[in-house]
Coordinates of C-alpha atoms in Angstrom, one line a residue:
X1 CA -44.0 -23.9 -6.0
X2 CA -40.5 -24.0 -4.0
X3 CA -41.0 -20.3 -2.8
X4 CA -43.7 -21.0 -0.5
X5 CA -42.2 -23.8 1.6
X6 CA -39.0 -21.9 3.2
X7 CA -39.6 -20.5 7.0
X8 CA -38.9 -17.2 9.1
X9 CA -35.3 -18.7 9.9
X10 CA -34.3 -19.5 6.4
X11 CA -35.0 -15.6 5.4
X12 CA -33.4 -14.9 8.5
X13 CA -30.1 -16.4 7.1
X14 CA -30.4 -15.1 3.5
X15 CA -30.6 -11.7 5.2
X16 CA -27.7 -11.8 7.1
X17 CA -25.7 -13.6 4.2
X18 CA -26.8 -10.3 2.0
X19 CA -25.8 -7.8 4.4
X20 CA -22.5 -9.1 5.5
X21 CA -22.1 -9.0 1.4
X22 CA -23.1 -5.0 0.9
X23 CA -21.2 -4.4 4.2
X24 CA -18.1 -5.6 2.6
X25 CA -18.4 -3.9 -0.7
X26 CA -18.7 -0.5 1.1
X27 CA -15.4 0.3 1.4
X28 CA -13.2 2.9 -0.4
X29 CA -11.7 0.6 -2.5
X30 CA -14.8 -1.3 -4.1
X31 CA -14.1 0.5 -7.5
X32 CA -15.0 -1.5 -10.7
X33 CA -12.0 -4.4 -10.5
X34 CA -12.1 -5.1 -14.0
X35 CA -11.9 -8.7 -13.8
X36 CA -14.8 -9.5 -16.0
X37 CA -15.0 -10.9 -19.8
X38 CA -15.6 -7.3 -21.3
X39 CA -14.2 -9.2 -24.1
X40 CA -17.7 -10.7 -24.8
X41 CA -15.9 -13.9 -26.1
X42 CA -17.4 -16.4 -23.4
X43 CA -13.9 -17.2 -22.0
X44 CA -15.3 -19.0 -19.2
X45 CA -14.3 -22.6 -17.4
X46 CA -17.5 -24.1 -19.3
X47 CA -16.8 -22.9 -22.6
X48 CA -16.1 -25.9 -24.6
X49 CA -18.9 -27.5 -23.4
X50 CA -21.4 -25.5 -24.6
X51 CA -22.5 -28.0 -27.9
X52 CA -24.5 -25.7 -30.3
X53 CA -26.0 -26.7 -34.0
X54 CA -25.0 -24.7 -36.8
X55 CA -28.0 -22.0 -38.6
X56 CA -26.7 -20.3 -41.2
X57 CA -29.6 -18.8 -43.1
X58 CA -31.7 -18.7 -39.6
X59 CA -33.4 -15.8 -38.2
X60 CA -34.6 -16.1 -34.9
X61 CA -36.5 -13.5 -33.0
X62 CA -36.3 -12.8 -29.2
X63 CA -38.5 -10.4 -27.4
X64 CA -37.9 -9.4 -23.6
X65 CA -39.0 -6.2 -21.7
X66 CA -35.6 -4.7 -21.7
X67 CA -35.1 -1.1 -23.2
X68 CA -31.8 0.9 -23.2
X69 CA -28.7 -0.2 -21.3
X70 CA -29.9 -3.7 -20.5
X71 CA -31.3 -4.2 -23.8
X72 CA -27.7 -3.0 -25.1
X73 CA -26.1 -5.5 -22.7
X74 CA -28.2 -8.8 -23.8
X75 CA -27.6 -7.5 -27.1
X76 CA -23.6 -8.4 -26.5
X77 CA -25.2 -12.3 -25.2
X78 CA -27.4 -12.2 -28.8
X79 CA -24.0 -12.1 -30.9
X80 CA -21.7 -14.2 -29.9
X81 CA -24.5 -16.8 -30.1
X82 CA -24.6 -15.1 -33.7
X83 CA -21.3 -16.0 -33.8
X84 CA -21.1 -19.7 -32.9
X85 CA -24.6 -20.7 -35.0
X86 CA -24.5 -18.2 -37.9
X87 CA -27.7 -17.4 -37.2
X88 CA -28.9 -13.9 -37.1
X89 CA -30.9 -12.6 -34.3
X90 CA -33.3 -9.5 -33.9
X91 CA -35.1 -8.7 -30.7
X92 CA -38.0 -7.0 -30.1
X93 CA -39.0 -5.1 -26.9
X94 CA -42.1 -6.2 -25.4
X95 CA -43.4 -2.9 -23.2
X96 CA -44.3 -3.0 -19.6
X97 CA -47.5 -5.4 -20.9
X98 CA -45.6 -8.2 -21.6
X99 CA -48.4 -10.9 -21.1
X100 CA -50.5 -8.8 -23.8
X101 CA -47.9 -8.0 -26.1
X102 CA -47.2 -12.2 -26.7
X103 CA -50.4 -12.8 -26.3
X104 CA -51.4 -11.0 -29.4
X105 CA -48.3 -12.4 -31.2
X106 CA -49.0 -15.6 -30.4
X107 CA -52.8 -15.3 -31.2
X108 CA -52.1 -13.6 -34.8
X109 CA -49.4 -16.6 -35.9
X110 CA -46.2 -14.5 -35.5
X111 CA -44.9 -15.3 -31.8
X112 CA -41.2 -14.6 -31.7
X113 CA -38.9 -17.8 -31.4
X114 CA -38.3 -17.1 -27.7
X115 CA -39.5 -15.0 -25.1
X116 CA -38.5 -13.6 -22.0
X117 CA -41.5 -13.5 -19.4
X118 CA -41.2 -11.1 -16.2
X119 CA -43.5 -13.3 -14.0
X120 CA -43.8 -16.8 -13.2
X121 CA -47.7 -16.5 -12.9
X122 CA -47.2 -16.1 -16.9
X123 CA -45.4 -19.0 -17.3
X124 CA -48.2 -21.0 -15.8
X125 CA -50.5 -19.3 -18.0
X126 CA -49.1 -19.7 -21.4
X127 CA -48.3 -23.1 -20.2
X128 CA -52.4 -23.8 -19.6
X129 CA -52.8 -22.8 -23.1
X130 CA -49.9 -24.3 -24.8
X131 CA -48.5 -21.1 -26.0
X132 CA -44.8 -22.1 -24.9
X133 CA -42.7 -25.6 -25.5
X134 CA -41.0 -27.4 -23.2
X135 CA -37.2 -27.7 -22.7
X136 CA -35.3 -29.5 -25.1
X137 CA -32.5 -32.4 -24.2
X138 CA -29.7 -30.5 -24.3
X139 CA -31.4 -26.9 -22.8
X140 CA -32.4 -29.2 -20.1
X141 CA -28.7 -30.4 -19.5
X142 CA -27.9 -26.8 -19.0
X143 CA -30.3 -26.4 -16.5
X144 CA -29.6 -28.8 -14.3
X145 CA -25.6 -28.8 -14.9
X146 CA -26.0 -24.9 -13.5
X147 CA -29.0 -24.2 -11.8
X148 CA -30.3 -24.8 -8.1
X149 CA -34.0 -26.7 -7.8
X150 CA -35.2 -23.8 -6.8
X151 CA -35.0 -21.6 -9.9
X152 CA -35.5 -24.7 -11.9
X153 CA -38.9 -25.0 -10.1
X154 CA -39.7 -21.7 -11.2
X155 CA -39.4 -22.7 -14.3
X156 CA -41.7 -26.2 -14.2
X157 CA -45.6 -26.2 -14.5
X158 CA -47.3 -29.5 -13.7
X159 CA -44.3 -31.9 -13.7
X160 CA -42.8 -30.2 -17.1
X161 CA -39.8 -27.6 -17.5
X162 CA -40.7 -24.9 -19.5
X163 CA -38.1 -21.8 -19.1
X164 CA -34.6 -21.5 -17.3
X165 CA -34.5 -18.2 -14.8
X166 CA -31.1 -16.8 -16.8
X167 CA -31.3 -13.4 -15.1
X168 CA -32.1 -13.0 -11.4
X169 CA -33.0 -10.0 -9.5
X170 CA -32.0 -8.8 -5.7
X171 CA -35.5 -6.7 -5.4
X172 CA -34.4 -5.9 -1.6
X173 CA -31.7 -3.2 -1.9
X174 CA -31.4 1.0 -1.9
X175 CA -28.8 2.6 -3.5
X176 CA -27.9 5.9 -1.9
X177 CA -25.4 8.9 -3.0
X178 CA -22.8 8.8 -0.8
X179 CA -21.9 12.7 -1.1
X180 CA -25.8 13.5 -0.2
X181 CA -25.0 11.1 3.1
X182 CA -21.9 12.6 3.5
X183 CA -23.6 16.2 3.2
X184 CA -26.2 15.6 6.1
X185 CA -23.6 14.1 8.4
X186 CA -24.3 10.5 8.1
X187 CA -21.7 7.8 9.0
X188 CA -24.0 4.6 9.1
X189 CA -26.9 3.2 6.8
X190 CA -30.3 2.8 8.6
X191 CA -31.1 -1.1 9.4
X192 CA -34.4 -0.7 10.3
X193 CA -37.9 1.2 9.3
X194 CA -37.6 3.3 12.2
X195 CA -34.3 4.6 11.3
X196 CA -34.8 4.9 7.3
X197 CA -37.7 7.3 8.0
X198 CA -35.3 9.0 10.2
X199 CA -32.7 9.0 7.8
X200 CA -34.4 10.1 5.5
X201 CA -35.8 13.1 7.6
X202 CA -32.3 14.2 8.0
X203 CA -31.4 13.8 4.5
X204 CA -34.3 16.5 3.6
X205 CA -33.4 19.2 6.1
X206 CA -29.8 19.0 4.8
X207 CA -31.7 19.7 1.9
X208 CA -31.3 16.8 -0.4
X209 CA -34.6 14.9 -2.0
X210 CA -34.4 11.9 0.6
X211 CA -36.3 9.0 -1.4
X212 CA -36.6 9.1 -5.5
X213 CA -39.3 6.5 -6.6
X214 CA -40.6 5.6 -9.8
X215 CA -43.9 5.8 -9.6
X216 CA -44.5 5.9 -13.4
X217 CA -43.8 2.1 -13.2
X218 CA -46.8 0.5 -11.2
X219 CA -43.9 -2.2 -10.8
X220 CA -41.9 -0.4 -8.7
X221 CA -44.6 0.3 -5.9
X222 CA -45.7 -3.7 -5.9
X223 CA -41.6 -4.3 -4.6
X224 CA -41.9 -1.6 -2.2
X225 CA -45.1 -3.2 -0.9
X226 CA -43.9 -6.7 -1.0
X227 CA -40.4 -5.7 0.9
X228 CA -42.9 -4.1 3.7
X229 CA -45.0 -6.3 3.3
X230 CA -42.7 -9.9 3.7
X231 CA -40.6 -8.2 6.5
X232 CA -43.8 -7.3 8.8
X233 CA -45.9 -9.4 8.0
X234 CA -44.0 -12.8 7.9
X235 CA -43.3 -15.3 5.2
X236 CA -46.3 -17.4 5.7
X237 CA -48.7 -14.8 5.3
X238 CA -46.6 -13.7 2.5
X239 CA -46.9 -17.1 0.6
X240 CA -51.2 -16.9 1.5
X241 CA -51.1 -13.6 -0.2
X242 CA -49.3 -14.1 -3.1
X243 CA -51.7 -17.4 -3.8
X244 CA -54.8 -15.0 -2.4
X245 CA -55.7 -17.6 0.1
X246 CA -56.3 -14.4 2.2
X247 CA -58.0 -11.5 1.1
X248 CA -56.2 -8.4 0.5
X249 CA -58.5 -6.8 3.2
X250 CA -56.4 -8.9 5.4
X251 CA -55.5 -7.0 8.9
X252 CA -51.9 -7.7 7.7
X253 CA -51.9 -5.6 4.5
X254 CA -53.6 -2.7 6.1
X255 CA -50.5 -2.9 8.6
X256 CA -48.0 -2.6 5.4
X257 CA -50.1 0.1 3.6
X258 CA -49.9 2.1 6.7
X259 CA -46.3 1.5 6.9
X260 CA -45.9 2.5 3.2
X261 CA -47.7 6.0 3.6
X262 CA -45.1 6.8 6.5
X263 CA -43.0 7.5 3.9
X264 CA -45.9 8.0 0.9
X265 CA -47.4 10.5 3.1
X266 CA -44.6 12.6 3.2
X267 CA -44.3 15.1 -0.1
X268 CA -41.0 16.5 1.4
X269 CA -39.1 12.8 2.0
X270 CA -40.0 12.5 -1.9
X271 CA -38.1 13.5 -4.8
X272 CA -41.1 15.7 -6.5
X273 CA -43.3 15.3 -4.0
X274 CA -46.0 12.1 -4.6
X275 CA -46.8 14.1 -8.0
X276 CA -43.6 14.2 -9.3
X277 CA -43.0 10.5 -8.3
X278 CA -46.0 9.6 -10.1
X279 CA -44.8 11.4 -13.1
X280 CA -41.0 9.3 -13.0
X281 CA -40.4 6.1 -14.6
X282 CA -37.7 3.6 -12.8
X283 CA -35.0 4.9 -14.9
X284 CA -35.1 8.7 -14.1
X285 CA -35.6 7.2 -10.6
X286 CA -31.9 5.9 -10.8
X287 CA -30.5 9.1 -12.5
X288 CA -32.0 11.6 -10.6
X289 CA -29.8 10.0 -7.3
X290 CA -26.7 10.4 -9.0
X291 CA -26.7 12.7 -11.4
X292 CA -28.2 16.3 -12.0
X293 CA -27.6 20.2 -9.8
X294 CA -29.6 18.6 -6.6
X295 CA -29.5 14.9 -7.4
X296 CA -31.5 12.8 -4.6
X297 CA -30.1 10.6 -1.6
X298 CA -31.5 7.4 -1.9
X299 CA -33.3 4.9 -4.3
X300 CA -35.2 1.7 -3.7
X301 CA -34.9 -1.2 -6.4
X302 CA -33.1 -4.3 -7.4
X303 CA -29.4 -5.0 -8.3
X304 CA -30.3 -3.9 -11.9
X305 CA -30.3 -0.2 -10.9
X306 CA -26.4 -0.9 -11.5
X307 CA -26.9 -1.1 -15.1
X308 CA -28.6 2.6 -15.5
X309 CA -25.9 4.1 -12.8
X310 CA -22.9 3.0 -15.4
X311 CA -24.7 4.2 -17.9
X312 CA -26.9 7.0 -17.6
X313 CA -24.6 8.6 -14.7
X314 CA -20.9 9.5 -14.2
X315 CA -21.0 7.7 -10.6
X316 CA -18.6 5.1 -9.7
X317 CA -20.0 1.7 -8.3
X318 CA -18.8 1.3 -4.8
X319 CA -17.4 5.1 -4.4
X320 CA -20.3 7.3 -5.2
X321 CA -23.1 5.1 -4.9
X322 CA -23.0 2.3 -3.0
X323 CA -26.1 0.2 -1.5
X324 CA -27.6 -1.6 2.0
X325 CA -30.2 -4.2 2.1
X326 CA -34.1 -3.5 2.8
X327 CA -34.6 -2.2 6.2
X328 CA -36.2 -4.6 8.3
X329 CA -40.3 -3.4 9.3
X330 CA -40.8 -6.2 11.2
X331 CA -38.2 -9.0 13.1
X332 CA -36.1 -9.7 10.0
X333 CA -35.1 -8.0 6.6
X334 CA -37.0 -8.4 3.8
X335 CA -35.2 -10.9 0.7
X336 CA -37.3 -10.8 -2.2
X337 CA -36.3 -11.8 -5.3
X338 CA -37.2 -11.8 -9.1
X339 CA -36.2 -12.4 -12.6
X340 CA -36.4 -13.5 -16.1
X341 CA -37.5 -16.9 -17.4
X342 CA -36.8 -17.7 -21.0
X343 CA -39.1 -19.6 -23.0
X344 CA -39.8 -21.1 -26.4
X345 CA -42.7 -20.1 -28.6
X346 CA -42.3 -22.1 -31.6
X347 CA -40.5 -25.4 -32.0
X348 CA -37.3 -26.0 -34.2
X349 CA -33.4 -26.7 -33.3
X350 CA -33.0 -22.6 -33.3
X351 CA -35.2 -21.7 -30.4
X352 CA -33.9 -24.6 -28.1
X353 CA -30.3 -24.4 -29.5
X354 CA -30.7 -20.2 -27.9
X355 CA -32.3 -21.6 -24.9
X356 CA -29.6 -23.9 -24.3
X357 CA -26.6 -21.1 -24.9
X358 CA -28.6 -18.7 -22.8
X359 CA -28.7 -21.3 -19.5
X360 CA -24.7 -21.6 -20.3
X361 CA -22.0 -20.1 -18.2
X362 CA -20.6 -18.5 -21.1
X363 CA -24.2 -16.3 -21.9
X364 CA -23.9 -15.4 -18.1
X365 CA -20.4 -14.7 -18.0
X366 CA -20.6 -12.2 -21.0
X367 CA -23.8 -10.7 -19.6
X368 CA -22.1 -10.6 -16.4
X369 CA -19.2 -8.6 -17.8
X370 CA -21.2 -5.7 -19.2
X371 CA -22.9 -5.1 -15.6
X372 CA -26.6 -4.3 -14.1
X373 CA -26.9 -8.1 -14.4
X374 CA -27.6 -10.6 -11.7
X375 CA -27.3 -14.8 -12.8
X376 CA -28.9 -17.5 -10.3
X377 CA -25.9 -19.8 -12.3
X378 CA -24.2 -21.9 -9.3
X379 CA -21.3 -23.1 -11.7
X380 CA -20.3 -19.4 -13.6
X381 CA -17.1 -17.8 -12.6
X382 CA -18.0 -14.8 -10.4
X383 CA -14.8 -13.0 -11.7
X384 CA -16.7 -11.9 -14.8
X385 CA -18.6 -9.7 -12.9
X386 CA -18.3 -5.8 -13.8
X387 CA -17.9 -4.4 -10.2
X388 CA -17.5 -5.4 -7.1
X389 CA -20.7 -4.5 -5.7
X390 CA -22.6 -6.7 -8.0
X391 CA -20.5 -9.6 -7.2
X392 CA -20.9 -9.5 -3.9
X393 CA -24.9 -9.1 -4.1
X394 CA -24.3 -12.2 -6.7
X395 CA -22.4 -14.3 -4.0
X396 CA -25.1 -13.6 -1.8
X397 CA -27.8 -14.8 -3.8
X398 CA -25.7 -18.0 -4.5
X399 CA -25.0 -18.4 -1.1
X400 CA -29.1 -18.2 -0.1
X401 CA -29.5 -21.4 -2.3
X402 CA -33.2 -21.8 -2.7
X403 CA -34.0 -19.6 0.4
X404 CA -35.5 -16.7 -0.9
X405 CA -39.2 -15.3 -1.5
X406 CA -39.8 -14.5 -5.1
X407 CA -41.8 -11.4 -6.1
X408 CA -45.4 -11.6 -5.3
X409 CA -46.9 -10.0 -8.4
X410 CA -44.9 -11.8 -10.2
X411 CA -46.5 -15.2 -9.4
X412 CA -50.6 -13.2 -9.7
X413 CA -52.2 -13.2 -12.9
X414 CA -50.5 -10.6 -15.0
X415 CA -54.1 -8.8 -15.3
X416 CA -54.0 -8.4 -11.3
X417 CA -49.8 -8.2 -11.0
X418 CA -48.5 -7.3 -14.3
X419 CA -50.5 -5.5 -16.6
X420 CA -49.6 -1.2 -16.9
X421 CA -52.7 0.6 -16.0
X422 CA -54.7 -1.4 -13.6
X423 CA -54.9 -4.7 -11.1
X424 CA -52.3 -4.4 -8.2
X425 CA -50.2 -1.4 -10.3
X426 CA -52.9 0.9 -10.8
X427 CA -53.9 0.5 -7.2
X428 CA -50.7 1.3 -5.8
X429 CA -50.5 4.3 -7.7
X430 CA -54.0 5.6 -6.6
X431 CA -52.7 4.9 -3.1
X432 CA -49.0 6.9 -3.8
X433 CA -51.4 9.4 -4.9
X434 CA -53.3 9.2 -2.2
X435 CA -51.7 7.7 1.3
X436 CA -54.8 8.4 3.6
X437 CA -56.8 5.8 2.2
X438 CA -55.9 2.4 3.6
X439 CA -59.0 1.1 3.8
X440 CA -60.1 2.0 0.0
X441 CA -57.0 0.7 -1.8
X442 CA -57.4 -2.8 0.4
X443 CA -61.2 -3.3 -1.5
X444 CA -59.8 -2.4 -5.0
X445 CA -56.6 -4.6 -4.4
X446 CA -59.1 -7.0 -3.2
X447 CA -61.5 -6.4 -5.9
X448 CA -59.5 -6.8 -8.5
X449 CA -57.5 -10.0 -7.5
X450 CA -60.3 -11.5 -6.8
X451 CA -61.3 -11.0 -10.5
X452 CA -58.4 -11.8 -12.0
X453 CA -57.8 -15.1 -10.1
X454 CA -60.9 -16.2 -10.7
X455 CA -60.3 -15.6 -14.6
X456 CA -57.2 -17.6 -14.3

């Protein structure tokens, strides 16, 4: 895999590149531009090349783990492919348990025509077992007209392209409320580990909720751990973990989860306290920061946080909540990325006819337009994005080429690093729950990775 051959200096640069970005979108003036294709009509530079069959008559199904506002904004992407192919489209949210939820599809006869899958170590697996088909001709041409051999990689298992990475993720980013900032006092964003504690000390005795997190979502807790984790420990032993070449005993995960409970460990730097974390999925996460009598003052996630800010809360992009990188543990920022990887379930001109639209730069264009959406797309105009905020994290990522780590969980077996309710999700939890004992989550992490690569 690509991800595991960059060094310390090429996450070096992708760091600075990212945080030169968010320190330009910070200013005053970084309100929505409105210079995106709201329109939804794919009015992009490559839209006449796009060549798609007709379906009339066609139903296709899609399933993807999206709920709420981005299931709302692929939704715009699903119709004007409705549009140009007459066929009709229904999607179908997976859950959190993605993997399982296909799986049973798939095993009963009735897998949907194309599927989104959350991690690449899920790609590999379906792949194993044949579950998913490989890229037509003309999907194919999309890919490598647009993408970077990077993300193309990501979407290859033993010398054959499977998927295209459509939707990307930033996973190194908080998002903070600048009127809680403003509140305490606070002129400048912390840079390192040191100073977010510190900042987020000060936050709390000006008597705002420092950090919300959404500990509801195991998912959540694996990207604070692999943020710690890739900026202390190094992007070697980063790549050795994520392929459990060393044991999550390791001396260099007991370093992170120590890190992690500085702030874990600390009920009153926690919206809730570890209960109430515990008790908040990833969306409330995001609207208790900007929203509510005694909102919060920061919150960790991925560029897709914008997407529940525009619609869930009346805070303005770039004014009321703006956003700095991952503070750096160790000698350099953390840049961890994720995304999306579409796939085909069943053969037939209307699953690689959407698979081919989808790695278009119109599909980006109009999902860029609607916001909370990140594209890996080299060749889409960056003027449809919604804000400024997210085109400047978007640059950034373009920018980084193929320098980037991507998620670690998202490369494990999805019963160790993507299944709700146990492997690495479960064990994070207990140890949110819990901060004190190091020692105890490192043998179940171990424990169960150990099983679940085996399995694999």
């Amino acid at each position: 895999m690509r991800s595991t051959i960059h060094t310390r200096t090429l996450i070096a640069l992708t760091a600075t590149a990212l945080t030169l970005a968010l320190t330009s979108c910070g200013s005053d003036d970084d309100s929505p531009s409105g210079t995106g294709t709201s329109s939804g009509t794919g009015t992009g530079g490559d839209a006449s090349s796009v060549q798609l069959p007709k379906l009339n008559g066609q139903t296709l199904e899609v399933a993807a783990v999206w709920t709420g506002p981005e299931q709302e904004n692929f939704t715009k992407v699903l119709k004007e492919f409705e549009k140009r192919t007459g066929a009709k489209v229904n999607f179908v949210p997976t859950g959190n348990n993605t993997s399982t939820f296909l799986g049973t599809k798939i095993e009963g006869g009735q897998p949907p025509d194309v599927a989104f899958l959350p991690q690449v170590g899920v790609l590999h697996q379906f792949a194993e077992k044949g579950w998913i088909k490989p890229l037509g001709t003309d999907a194919q041409a999309q890919l490598d007209k647009n993408f970077s051999a990077g993300w193309k990689d990501l979407g290859a298992f033993e010398g054959k392209q499977y998927g295209i990475y459509v939707k990307a993720a930033n996973k190194s980013l908080v998002w903070y409320n600048t009127a809680a900032f403003e509140a305490a006092g606070l002129t400048d964003t912390p840079t390192t580990w040191k100073d977010f504690i510190a900042t987020a000390q000060t936050l709390s005795d000006a008597g705002s909720p420092a950090v919300s997190i959404g500990g509801a979502d195991g998912w959540t807790l694996t990207d604070w751990f692999e943020n710690v984790y890739l900026s202390q420990a190094g992007p070697e032993k980063y790549d050795q973990l994520a392929q459990h070449k060393i044991k999550w005993t390791d001396p260099s995960v007991k370093d992170a989860l120590t890190t992690l409970a500085e702030l874990w460990g600390k009920d009153d730097l926690i919206a809730g306290g570890r209960s109430g974390a515990l008790a908040t999925e990833f969306p409330k996460s995001v609207t208790q920061t900007f929203s509510g009598d005694t909102p919060a003052a920061m919150v960790f996630e991925g560029d897709f946080v914008a997407a529940n800010i525009n619609a869930d809360t009346k805070a303005k992009l770039g004014t009321d909540a703006k956003v700095f990188p991952f503070p750096a543990v160790g000698d350099q920022a953390p840049v961890v990325s994720g995304g999306d990887v579409a796939v085909a379930l069943k053969d037939g001109a209307g699953a690689q006819a959407l698979l081919t639209f989808l790695g278009s730069t119109d599909a980006a264009e109009i999902w860029a337009a609607q916001g909370g959406f990140l594209s890996p797309s080299k060749t889409m105009d960056q003027a449809s994005y919604k804000d400024d905020v997210t085109r400047d994290i978007a640059k950034a990522l373009i920018a980084a080429g193929d320098d980037f780590r991507f998620d670690m969980s998202d490369q494990a077996p999805a019963a160790f690093g993507g299944t709700q309710g146990v492997g690495e999700w479960k064990d994070l939890q207990d140890f949110l729950k819990n901060p004190k004992d190091v020692a105890g989550t490192q043998q179940k992490l171990e424990a169960d990775a150990a099983k679940a690569y085996k399995n694999s």
